[in-house]
Tab-separated table of C-alpha atoms in Angstrom:
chain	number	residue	atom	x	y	z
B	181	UNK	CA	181.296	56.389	4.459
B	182	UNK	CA	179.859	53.287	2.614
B	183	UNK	CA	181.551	54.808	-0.591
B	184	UNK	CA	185.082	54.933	1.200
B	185	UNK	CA	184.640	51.784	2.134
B	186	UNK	CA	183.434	50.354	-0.989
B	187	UNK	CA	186.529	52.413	-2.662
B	188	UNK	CA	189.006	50.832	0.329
B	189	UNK	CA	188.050	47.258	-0.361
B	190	UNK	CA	188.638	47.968	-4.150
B	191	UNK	CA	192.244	49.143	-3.658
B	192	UNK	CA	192.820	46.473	-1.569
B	193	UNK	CA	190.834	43.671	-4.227
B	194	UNK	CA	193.494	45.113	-6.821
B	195	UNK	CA	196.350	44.524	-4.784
B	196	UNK	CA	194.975	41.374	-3.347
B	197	UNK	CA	193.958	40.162	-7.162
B	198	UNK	CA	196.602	39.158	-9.643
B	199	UNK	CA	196.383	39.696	-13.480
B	200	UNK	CA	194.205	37.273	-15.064
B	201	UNK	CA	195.575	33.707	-15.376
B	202	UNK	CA	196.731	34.149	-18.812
B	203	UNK	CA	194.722	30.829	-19.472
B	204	UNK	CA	191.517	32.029	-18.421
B	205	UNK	CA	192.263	35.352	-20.454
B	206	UNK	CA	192.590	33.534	-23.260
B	207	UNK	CA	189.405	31.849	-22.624
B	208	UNK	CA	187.904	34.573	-22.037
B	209	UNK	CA	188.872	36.457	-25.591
B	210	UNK	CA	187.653	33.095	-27.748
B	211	UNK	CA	184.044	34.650	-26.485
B	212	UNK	CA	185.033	36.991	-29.512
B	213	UNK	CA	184.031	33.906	-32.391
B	214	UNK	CA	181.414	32.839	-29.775
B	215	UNK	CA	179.732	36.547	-30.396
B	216	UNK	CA	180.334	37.005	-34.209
B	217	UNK	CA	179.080	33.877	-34.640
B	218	UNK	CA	176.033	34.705	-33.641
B	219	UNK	CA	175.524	38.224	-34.938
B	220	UNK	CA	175.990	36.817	-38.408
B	221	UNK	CA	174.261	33.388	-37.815
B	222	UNK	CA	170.374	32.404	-37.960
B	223	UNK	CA	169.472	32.859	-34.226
B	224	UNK	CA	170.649	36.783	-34.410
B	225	UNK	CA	167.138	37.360	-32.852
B	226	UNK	CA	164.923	38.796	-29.989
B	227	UNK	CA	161.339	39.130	-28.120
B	228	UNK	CA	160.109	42.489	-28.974
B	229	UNK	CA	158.565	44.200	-25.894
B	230	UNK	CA	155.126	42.449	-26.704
B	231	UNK	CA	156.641	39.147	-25.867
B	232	UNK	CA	154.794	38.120	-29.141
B	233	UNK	CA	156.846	38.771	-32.195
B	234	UNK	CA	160.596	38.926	-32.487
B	235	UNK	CA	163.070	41.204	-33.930
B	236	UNK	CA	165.791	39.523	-35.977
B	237	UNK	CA	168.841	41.117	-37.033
B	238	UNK	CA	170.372	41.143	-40.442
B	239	UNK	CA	173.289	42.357	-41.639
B	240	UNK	CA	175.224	42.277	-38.561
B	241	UNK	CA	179.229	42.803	-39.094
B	242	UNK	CA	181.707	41.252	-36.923
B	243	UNK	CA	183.010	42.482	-33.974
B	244	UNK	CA	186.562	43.824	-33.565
B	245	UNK	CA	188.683	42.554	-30.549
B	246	UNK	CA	189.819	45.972	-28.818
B	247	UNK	CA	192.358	46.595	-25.968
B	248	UNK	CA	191.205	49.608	-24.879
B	249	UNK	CA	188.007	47.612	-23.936
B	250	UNK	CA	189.472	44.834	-22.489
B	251	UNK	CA	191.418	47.119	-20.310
B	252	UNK	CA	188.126	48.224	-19.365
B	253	UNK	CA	186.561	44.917	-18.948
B	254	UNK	CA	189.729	44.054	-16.648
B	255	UNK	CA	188.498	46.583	-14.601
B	256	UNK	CA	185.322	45.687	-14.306
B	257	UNK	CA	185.842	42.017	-13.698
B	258	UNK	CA	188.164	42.863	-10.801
B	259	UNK	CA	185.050	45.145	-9.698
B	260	UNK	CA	182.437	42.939	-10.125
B	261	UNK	CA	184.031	40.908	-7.252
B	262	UNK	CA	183.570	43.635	-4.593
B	263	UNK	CA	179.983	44.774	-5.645
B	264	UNK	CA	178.537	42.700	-8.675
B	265	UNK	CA	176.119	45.406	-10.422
B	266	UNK	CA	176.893	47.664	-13.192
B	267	UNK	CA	177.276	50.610	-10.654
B	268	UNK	CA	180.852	50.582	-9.607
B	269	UNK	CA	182.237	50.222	-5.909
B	270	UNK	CA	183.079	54.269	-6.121
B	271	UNK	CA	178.755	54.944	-6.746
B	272	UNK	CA	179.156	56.123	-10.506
B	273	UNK	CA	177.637	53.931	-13.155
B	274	UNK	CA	180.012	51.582	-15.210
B	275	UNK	CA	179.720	53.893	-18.157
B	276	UNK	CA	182.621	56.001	-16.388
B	277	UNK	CA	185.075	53.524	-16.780
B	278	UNK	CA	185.185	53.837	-20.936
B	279	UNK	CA	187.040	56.400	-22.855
B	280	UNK	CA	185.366	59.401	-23.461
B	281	UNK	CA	186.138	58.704	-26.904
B	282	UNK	CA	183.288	56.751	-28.199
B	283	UNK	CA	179.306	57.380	-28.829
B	284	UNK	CA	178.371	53.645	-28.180
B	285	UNK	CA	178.943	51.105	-25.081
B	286	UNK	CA	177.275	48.748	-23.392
B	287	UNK	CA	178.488	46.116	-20.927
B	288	UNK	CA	177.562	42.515	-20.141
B	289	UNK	CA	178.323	41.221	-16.493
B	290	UNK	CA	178.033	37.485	-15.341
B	291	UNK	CA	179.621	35.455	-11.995
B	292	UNK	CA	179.723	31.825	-11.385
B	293	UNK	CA	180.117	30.055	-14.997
B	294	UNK	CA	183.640	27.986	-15.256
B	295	UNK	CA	184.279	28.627	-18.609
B	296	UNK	CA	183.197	30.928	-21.645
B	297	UNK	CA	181.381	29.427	-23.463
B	298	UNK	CA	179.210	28.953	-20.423
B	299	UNK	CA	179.363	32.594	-20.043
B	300	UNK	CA	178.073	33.410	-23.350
B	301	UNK	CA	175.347	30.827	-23.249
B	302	UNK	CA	174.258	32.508	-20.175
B	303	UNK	CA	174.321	35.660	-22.494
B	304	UNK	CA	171.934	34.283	-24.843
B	305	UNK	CA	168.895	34.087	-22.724
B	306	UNK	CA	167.123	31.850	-25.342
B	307	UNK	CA	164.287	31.184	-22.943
B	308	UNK	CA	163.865	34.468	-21.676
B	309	UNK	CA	161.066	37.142	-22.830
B	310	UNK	CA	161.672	40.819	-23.626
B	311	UNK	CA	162.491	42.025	-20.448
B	312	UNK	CA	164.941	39.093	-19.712
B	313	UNK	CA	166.769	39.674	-22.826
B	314	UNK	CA	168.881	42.834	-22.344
B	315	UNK	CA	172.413	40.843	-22.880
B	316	UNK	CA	171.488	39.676	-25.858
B	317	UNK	CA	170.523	43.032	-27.550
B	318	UNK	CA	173.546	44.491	-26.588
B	319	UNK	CA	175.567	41.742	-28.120
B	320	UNK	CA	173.135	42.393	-31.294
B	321	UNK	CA	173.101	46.142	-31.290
B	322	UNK	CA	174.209	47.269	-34.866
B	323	UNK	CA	176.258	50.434	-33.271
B	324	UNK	CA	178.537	48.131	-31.804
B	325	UNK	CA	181.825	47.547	-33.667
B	326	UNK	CA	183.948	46.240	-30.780
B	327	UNK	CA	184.279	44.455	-27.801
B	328	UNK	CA	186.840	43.389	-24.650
B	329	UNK	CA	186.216	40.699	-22.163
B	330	UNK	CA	187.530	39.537	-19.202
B	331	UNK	CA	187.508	37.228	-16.241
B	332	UNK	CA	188.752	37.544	-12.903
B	333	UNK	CA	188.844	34.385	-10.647
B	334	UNK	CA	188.245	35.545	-6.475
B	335	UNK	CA	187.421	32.756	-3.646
B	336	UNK	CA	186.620	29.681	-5.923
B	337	UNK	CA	184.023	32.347	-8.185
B	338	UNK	CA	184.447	33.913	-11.569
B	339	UNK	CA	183.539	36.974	-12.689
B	340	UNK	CA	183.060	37.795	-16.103
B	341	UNK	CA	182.737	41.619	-18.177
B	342	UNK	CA	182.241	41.891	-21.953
B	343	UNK	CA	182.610	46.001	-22.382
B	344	UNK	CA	181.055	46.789	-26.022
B	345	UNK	CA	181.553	50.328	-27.914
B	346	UNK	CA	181.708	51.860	-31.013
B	347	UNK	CA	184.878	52.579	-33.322
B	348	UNK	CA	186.533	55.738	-31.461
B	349	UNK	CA	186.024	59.132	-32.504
B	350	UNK	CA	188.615	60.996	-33.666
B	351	UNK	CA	188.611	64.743	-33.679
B	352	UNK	CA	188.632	66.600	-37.089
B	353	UNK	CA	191.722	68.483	-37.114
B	354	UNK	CA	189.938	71.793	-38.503
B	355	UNK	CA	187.593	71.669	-36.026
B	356	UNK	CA	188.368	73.760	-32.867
B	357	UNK	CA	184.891	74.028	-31.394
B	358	UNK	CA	183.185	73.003	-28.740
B	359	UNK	CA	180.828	70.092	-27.801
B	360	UNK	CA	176.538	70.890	-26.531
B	361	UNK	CA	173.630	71.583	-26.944
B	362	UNK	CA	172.184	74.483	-29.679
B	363	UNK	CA	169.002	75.005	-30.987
B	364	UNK	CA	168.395	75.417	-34.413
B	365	UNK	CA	164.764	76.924	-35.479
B	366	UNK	CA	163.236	76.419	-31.808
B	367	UNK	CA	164.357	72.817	-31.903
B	368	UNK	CA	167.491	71.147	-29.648
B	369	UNK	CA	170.519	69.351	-31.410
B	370	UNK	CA	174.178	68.348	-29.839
B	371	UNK	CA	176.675	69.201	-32.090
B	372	UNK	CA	180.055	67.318	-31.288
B	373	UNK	CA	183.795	69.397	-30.834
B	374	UNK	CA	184.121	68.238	-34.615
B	375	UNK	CA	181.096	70.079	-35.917
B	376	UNK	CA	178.992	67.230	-36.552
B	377	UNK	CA	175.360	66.851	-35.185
B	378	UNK	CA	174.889	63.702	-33.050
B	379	UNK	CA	171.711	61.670	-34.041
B	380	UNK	CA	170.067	58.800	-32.800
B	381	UNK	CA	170.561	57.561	-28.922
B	382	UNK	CA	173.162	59.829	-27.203
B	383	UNK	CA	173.641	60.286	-23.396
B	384	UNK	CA	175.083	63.174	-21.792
B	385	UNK	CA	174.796	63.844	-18.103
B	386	UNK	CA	173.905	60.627	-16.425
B	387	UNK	CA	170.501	60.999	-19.150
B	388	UNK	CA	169.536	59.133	-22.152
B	389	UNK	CA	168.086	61.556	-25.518
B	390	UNK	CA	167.267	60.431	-28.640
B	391	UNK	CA	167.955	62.598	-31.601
B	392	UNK	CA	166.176	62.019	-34.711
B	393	UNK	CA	167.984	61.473	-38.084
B	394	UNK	CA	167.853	64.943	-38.583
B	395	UNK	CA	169.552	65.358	-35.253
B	396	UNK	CA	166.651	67.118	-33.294
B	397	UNK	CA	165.965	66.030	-30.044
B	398	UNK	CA	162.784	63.761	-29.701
B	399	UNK	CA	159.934	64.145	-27.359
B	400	UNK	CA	157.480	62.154	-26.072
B	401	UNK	CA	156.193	58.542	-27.534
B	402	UNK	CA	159.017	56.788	-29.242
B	403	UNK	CA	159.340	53.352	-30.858
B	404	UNK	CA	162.624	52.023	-32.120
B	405	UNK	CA	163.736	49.063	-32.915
B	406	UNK	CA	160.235	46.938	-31.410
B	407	UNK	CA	160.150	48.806	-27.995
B	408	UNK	CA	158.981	51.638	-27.057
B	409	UNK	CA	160.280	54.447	-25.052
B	410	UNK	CA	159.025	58.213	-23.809
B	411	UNK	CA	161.187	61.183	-24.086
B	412	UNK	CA	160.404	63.982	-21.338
B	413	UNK	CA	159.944	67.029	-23.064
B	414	UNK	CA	163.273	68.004	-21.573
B	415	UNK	CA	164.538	65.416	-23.922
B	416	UNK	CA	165.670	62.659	-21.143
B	417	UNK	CA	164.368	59.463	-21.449
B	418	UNK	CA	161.809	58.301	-18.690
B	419	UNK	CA	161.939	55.125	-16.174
B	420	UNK	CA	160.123	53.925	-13.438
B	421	UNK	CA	156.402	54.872	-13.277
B	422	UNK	CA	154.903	57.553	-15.528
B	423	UNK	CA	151.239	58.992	-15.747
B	424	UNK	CA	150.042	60.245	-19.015
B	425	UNK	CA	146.622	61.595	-20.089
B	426	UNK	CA	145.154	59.743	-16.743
B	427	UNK	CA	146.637	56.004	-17.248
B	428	UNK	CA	149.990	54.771	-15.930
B	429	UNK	CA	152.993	53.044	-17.829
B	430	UNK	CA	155.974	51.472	-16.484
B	431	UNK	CA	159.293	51.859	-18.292
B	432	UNK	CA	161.899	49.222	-16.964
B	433	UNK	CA	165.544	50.922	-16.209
B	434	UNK	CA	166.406	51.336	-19.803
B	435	UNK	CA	163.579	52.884	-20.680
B	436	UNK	CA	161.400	50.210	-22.142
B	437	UNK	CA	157.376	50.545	-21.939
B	438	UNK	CA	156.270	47.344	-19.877
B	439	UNK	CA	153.364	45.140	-21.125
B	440	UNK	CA	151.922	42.048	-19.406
B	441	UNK	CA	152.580	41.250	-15.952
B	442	UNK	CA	154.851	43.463	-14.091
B	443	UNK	CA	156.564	42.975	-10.169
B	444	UNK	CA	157.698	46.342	-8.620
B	445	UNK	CA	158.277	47.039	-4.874
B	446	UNK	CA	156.746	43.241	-3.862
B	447	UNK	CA	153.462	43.633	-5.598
B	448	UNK	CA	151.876	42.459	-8.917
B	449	UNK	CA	150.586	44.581	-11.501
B	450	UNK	CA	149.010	44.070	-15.306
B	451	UNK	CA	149.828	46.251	-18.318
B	452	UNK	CA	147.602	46.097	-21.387
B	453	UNK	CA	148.935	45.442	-25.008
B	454	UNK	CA	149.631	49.731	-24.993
B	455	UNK	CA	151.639	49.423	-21.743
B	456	UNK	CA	148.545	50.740	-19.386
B	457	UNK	CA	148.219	49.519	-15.812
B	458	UNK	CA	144.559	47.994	-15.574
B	459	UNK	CA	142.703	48.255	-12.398
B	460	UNK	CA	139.462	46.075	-11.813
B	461	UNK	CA	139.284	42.430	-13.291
B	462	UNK	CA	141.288	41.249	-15.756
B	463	UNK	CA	141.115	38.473	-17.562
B	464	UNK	CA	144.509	36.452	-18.677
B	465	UNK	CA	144.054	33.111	-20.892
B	466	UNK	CA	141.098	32.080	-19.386
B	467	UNK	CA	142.060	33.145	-15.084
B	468	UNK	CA	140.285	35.947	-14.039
B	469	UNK	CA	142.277	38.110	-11.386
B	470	UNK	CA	141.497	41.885	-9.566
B	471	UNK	CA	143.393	44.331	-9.468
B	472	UNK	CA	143.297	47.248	-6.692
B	473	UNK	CA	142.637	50.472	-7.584
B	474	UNK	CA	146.885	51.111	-7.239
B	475	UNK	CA	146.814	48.554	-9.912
B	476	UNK	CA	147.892	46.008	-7.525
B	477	UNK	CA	146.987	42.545	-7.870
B	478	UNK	CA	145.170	41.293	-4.911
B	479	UNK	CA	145.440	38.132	-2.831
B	480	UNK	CA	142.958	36.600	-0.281
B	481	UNK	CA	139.681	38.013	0.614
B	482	UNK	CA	137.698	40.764	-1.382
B	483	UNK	CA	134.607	41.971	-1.543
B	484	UNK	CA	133.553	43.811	-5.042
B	485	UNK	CA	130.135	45.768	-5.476
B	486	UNK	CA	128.969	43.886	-2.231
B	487	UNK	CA	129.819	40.320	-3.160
B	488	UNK	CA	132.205	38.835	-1.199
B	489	UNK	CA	135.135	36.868	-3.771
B	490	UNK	CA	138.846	34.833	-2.645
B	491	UNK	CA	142.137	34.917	-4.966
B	492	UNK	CA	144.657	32.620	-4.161
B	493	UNK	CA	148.109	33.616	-3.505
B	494	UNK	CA	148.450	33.090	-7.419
B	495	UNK	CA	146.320	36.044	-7.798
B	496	UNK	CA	143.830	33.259	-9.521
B	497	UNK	CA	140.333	33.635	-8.366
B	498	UNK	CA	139.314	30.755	-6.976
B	499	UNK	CA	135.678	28.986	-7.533
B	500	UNK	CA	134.458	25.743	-6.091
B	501	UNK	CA	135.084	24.489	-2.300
B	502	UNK	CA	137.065	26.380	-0.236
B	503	UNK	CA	138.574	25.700	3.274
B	504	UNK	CA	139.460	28.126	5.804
B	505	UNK	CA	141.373	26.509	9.124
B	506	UNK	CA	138.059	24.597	10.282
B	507	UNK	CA	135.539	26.319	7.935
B	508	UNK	CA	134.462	25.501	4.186
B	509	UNK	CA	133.488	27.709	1.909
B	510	UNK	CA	132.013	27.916	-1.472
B	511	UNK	CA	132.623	30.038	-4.725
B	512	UNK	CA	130.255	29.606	-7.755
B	513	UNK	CA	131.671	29.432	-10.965
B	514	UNK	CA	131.419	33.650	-11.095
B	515	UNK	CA	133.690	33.522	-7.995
B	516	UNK	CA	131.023	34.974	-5.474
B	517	UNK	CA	130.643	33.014	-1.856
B	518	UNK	CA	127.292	31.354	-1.551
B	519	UNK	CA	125.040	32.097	1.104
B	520	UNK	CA	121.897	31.084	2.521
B	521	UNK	CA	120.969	27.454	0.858
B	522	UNK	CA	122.667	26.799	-2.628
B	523	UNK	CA	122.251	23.462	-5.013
B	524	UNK	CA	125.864	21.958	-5.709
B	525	UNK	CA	126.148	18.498	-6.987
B	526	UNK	CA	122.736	17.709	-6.446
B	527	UNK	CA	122.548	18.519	-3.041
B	528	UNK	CA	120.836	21.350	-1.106
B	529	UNK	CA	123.552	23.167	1.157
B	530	UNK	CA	123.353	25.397	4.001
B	531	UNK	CA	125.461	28.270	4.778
B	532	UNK	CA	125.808	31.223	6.916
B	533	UNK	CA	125.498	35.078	6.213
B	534	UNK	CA	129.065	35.045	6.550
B	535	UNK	CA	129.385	32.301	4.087
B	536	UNK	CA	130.460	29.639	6.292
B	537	UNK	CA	129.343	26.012	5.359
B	538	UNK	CA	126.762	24.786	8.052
B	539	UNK	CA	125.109	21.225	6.904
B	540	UNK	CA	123.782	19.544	3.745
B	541	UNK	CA	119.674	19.267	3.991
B	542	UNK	CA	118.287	16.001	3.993
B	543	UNK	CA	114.675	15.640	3.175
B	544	UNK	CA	112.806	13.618	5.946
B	545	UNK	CA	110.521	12.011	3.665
B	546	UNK	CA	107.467	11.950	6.150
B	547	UNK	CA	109.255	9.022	7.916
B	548	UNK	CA	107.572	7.648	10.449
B	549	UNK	CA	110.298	8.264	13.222
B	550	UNK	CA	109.102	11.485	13.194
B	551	UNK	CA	112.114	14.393	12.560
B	552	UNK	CA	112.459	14.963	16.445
B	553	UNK	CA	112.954	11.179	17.393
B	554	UNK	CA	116.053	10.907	18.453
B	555	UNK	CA	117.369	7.621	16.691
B	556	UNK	CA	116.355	9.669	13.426
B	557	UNK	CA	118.768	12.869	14.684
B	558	UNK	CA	121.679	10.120	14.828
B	559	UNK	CA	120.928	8.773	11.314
B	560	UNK	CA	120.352	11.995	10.062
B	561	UNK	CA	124.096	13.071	11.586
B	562	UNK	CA	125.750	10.384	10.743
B	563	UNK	CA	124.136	10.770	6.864
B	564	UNK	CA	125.368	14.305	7.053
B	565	UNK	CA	129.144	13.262	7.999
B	566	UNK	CA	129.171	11.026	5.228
B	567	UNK	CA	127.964	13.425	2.506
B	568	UNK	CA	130.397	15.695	4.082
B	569	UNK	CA	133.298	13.853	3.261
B	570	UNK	CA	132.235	12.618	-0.036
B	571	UNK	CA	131.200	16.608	-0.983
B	572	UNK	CA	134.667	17.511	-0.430
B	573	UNK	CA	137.152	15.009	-1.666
């Protein structure tokens, strides 16, 4: 039902929608110079999965304004307005809306700039990392030759589609077989209707392979250009969580191995430098934080090998004073709660088995009020309300 719908509203968006204004077409295609520009300029760079070194591209040719795409990327635009993600309102992915006549495409999708050139500097993602940086590779990625764009204009909001492919295939005219899969000395290849073996990334059936540059299908651990990736030993390319040899690794949705600090389903988790979840304390520039044993970060309240320890909301753990509603609290500089009498700032302090603060404990000095008189109880409280306000300012 929600697909009729969704494919409803799109008839009617394409009805309701007129052609581009032929001004903000126009605009739209002098994101062409925008894009060469950079592939062929100095800042024809990106953050490498490690979010420490960059990859920067060389050698880049120009891009070659194509119809067919921006046929394509009128499409889209018009889409993008009923359901803004790079599945379409029908439930296929946006791949389906290319000819079936090239190896390469990508596509770009933004909403809400006014004009192009605030579109492509959206694009950019200069202060992004890695995983923030996916429009820029594709606008960098040597297998693209040419691109269409195009912006639609619905309720006040533009919607922008740059559609990116490869030069289009064309059919040898000797060739009369047909396209799949073989295998060729107990090893898979795809050899295309003209005979020729497809190598590097291909996708066929909704799934992502990679085929070496002897055209046989890869398996397992792969790195290409900075990232890496893990090919199933069907050949598809794996995303989402994946366990291997007893330690888990993330791949984000196109396949990239995750490193660093990683958000999934609400919660928190830390990949090493290889891309493995860590469990237990970790240490990040100097903050210590825990991680459960699902690898999730924790928050709050925790007690480790019988030691009771508190992590902000941050994740931080947190050392020093701490107050609870009415209650304080305190964390030594190894993050456990004190209990029983502890000496901070030169004072002796008092708290409960449960780690609640109780009083600061003055020494009576042998005075000769005695330490039941009562006038020395009142100077003795009023001493203590003091220190307790000084103690935690």
């Amino acid at each position: 039902m929600k697909r009729i719908i969704a494919f409803l509203l799109l008839v009617s968006m394409l009805f309701i929608i007129p052609a581009a204004h032929a001004d903000l077409m126009d605009d739209a295609r002098g994101m062409l110079q925008m894009i060469n520009e950079f592939r062929t300029g100095d800042d024809a760079w990106y953050w490498n999965s490690d979010n420490r070194t960059v990859t920067r591209k060389t050698g880049l040719g120009r891009l070659q304004y194509d119809e067919e795409l921006e046929a394509v990327a009128l499409v889209r635009a018009k889409e993008l307005a009923v359901c803004f993600d790079h599945t379409r309102p029908d439930g296929t992915d946006c791949f389906t809306a290319f000819p079936d006549n090239r190896e390469y495409v990508g596509e770009n999708i933004a909403c809400g700039f006014r004009t192009a050139r605030e579109a492509f500097e959206g694009f950019l993602e200069e202060d992004e990392n890695y995983a923030g940086q996916g429009h820029r590779r594709i606008m960098l990625m040597g297998e693209m030759t040419r691109v269409g764009i195009a912006v639609v204009e619905v309720n006040g909001i533009r919607y922008w589609a740059q559609e990116f492919a490869s030069d289009p295939m064309e059919a040898s005219p000797a060739s009369t077989g047909t396209a799949g899969w073989e295998q060729r000395g107990g090893e898979w290849s795809y050899r295309k209707a003209d005979g020729s073996i497809v190598t590097g990334w291909m996708k066929q059936g909704g799934n992502w392979y990679y085929m070496d540059r002897d055209g046989i299908m890869h398996t397992g651990w792969l790195q290409d250009d900075g990232a890496w990736y893990y090919m199933k030993e069907s050949g598809e390319m794996a995303t989402g969580w994946m366990e291997k040899e007893g330690k888990w690794f993330f791949l984000n949705d196109s396949g990239v191995m995750q490193s660093g600090w990683l958000e999934d389903g609400g919660n928190w988790y830390y990949m090493d430098r290889d891309g493995a979840m860590q469990t237990g304390w970790v240490n990040d520039g100097g903050t210590r934080y825990y991680m459960g044993g699902s690898g999730a970060m924790v928050t709050g309240w925790k007690q480790i090998d019988g030691k009771w320890y508190y992590f902000r909301p941050s994740g931080a753990m947190h050392t020093g004073w701490l107050q609870e509603g009415n209650t304080w609290y305190y964390m030594y500089s190894s993050g456990e709660m004190a209990t029983g009498t502890a000496q901070i700032n030169g004072l002796t302090e008092s708290f409960g088995s449960d780690g609640a603060w109780k009083e600061t404990i003055l020494d009576d000095y042998g005075t000769p009020l005695g330490t039941e008189n009562p006038l020395w109880r009142l100077i003795k409280a009023l001493w203590q309300a003091i220190l307790k306000v000084f103690a935690f300012e």
